[in-house]
Amino acid sequence: MNDNPFISYAGRYWQNLEGSAATHARAGIIENPNGFRDPSVVIFRDRFCLAVLTVEDATRLSNELIDQIERPVV
């Protein structure tokens, strides 16, 4: 894994700001191939589904987000 921070350049600033504000999570249900339903977390940008995450992966991602917020970037 690359530890270098991703750089989003100035030309995308307003697009990134709008997308950030429009991104949200909702509770969801994921059906497995056998038809059983499990809880999930769905990530949306506006009305568009970006990802359906298992509860375990949503927890992992939330921890990664917190870790990156707390990580000093130079």
PDB file of C-alpha atoms in Angstrom:
ATOM      1  CA  MET A   1       0.000   0.000   0.000  1.00  0.00           C
ATOM      2  CA  ASN A   2       1.239   3.473  -0.876  1.00  0.00           C
ATOM      3  CA  ASP A   3       1.460   5.784   2.163  1.00  0.00           C
ATOM      4  CA  ASN A   4       1.862   8.941   0.108  1.00  0.00           C
ATOM      5  CA  PRO A   5      -1.161  11.238   0.385  1.00  0.00           C
ATOM      6  CA  PHE A   6      -3.368  11.597  -2.667  1.00  0.00           C
ATOM      7  CA  ILE A   7      -3.234  15.131  -4.055  1.00  0.00           C
ATOM      8  CA  SER A   8      -6.330  16.673  -5.554  1.00  0.00           C
ATOM      9  CA  TYR A   9      -5.315  19.757  -7.465  1.00  0.00           C
ATOM     10  CA  ALA A  10      -6.904  23.202  -7.348  1.00  0.00           C
ATOM     11  CA  GLY A  11      -8.791  22.703 -10.611  1.00  0.00           C
ATOM     12  CA  ARG A  12     -11.017  20.128  -8.916  1.00  0.00           C
ATOM     13  CA  TYR A  13     -11.527  22.021  -5.648  1.00  0.00           C
ATOM     14  CA  TRP A  14     -15.149  23.109  -6.138  1.00  0.00           C
ATOM     15  CA  GLN A  15     -16.154  19.783  -7.668  1.00  0.00           C
ATOM     16  CA  ASN A  16     -14.610  17.933  -4.710  1.00  0.00           C
ATOM     17  CA  LEU A  17     -16.246  20.278  -2.194  1.00  0.00           C
ATOM     18  CA  GLU A  18     -19.695  19.752  -3.740  1.00  0.00           C
ATOM     19  CA  GLY A  19     -19.197  15.992  -3.966  1.00  0.00           C
ATOM     20  CA  SER A  20     -18.017  15.816  -0.375  1.00  0.00           C
ATOM     21  CA  ALA A  21     -21.098  17.662   0.866  1.00  0.00           C
ATOM     22  CA  ALA A  22     -23.394  15.446  -1.224  1.00  0.00           C
ATOM     23  CA  THR A  23     -21.943  12.145   0.056  1.00  0.00           C
ATOM     24  CA  HIS A  24     -23.861  10.340   2.767  1.00  0.00           C
ATOM     25  CA  ALA A  25     -24.549   6.908   4.206  1.00  0.00           C
ATOM     26  CA  ARG A  26     -27.810   5.066   4.796  1.00  0.00           C
ATOM     27  CA  ALA A  27     -28.754   1.763   6.300  1.00  0.00           C
ATOM     28  CA  GLY A  28     -29.358  -0.924   3.724  1.00  0.00           C
ATOM     29  CA  ILE A  29     -29.990  -4.598   3.157  1.00  0.00           C
ATOM     30  CA  ILE A  30     -27.747  -6.861   1.118  1.00  0.00           C
ATOM     31  CA  GLU A  31     -29.157 -10.110  -0.243  1.00  0.00           C
ATOM     32  CA  ASN A  32     -26.785 -13.019  -0.675  1.00  0.00           C
ATOM     33  CA  PRO A  33     -27.114 -15.508  -3.570  1.00  0.00           C
ATOM     34  CA  ASN A  34     -29.294 -17.756  -1.372  1.00  0.00           C
ATOM     35  CA  GLY A  35     -31.795 -14.946  -0.828  1.00  0.00           C
ATOM     36  CA  PHE A  36     -30.912 -14.333   2.806  1.00  0.00           C
ATOM     37  CA  ARG A  37     -30.784 -10.691   3.857  1.00  0.00           C
ATOM     38  CA  ASP A  38     -28.112  -9.070   5.957  1.00  0.00           C
ATOM     39  CA  PRO A  39     -27.767  -5.485   7.141  1.00  0.00           C
ATOM     40  CA  SER A  40     -25.459  -3.223   5.172  1.00  0.00           C
ATOM     41  CA  VAL A  41     -24.410   0.396   4.802  1.00  0.00           C
ATOM     42  CA  VAL A  42     -24.966   2.127   1.487  1.00  0.00           C
ATOM     43  CA  ILE A  43     -22.807   5.081   0.435  1.00  0.00           C
ATOM     44  CA  PHE A  44     -24.544   7.612  -1.799  1.00  0.00           C
ATOM     45  CA  ARG A  45     -23.468  10.698  -3.691  1.00  0.00           C
ATOM     46  CA  ASP A  46     -26.668  12.641  -4.197  1.00  0.00           C
ATOM     47  CA  ARG A  47     -29.080   9.873  -5.253  1.00  0.00           C
ATOM     48  CA  PHE A  48     -26.433   7.639  -6.816  1.00  0.00           C
ATOM     49  CA  CYS A  49     -25.276   4.524  -5.027  1.00  0.00           C
ATOM     50  CA  LEU A  50     -21.478   4.454  -4.837  1.00  0.00           C
ATOM     51  CA  ALA A  51     -21.109   1.306  -2.737  1.00  0.00           C
ATOM     52  CA  VAL A  52     -22.970  -1.276  -0.681  1.00  0.00           C
ATOM     53  CA  LEU A  53     -20.817  -2.338   2.263  1.00  0.00           C
ATOM     54  CA  THR A  54     -21.172  -5.208   4.667  1.00  0.00           C
ATOM     55  CA  VAL A  55     -21.352  -4.126   8.298  1.00  0.00           C
ATOM     56  CA  GLU A  56     -17.814  -5.447   8.806  1.00  0.00           C
ATOM     57  CA  ASP A  57     -16.419  -3.501   5.857  1.00  0.00           C
ATOM     58  CA  ALA A  58     -18.326  -0.353   6.848  1.00  0.00           C
ATOM     59  CA  THR A  59     -16.734  -0.591  10.300  1.00  0.00           C
ATOM     60  CA  ARG A  60     -13.287  -1.142   8.772  1.00  0.00           C
ATOM     61  CA  LEU A  61     -13.753   1.822   6.447  1.00  0.00           C
ATOM     62  CA  SER A  62     -14.970   4.082   9.239  1.00  0.00           C
ATOM     63  CA  ASN A  63     -11.857   3.218  11.251  1.00  0.00           C
ATOM     64  CA  GLU A  64      -9.654   3.924   8.228  1.00  0.00           C
ATOM     65  CA  LEU A  65     -11.371   7.292   7.749  1.00  0.00           C
ATOM     66  CA  ILE A  66     -10.712   8.242  11.370  1.00  0.00           C
ATOM     67  CA  ASP A  67      -7.100   7.073  11.106  1.00  0.00           C
ATOM     68  CA  GLN A  68      -6.560   9.245   8.035  1.00  0.00           C
ATOM     69  CA  ILE A  69      -8.198  12.284   9.658  1.00  0.00           C
ATOM     70  CA  GLU A  70      -5.816  11.915  12.615  1.00  0.00           C
ATOM     71  CA  ARG A  71      -2.758  11.306  10.404  1.00  0.00           C
ATOM     72  CA  PRO A  72      -0.576  14.370   9.962  1.00  0.00           C
ATOM     73  CA  VAL A  73      -0.123  15.283   6.302  1.00  0.00           C
ATOM     74  CA  VAL A  74       2.825  17.394   5.276  1.00  0.00           C
TER      75      VAL A  74
END
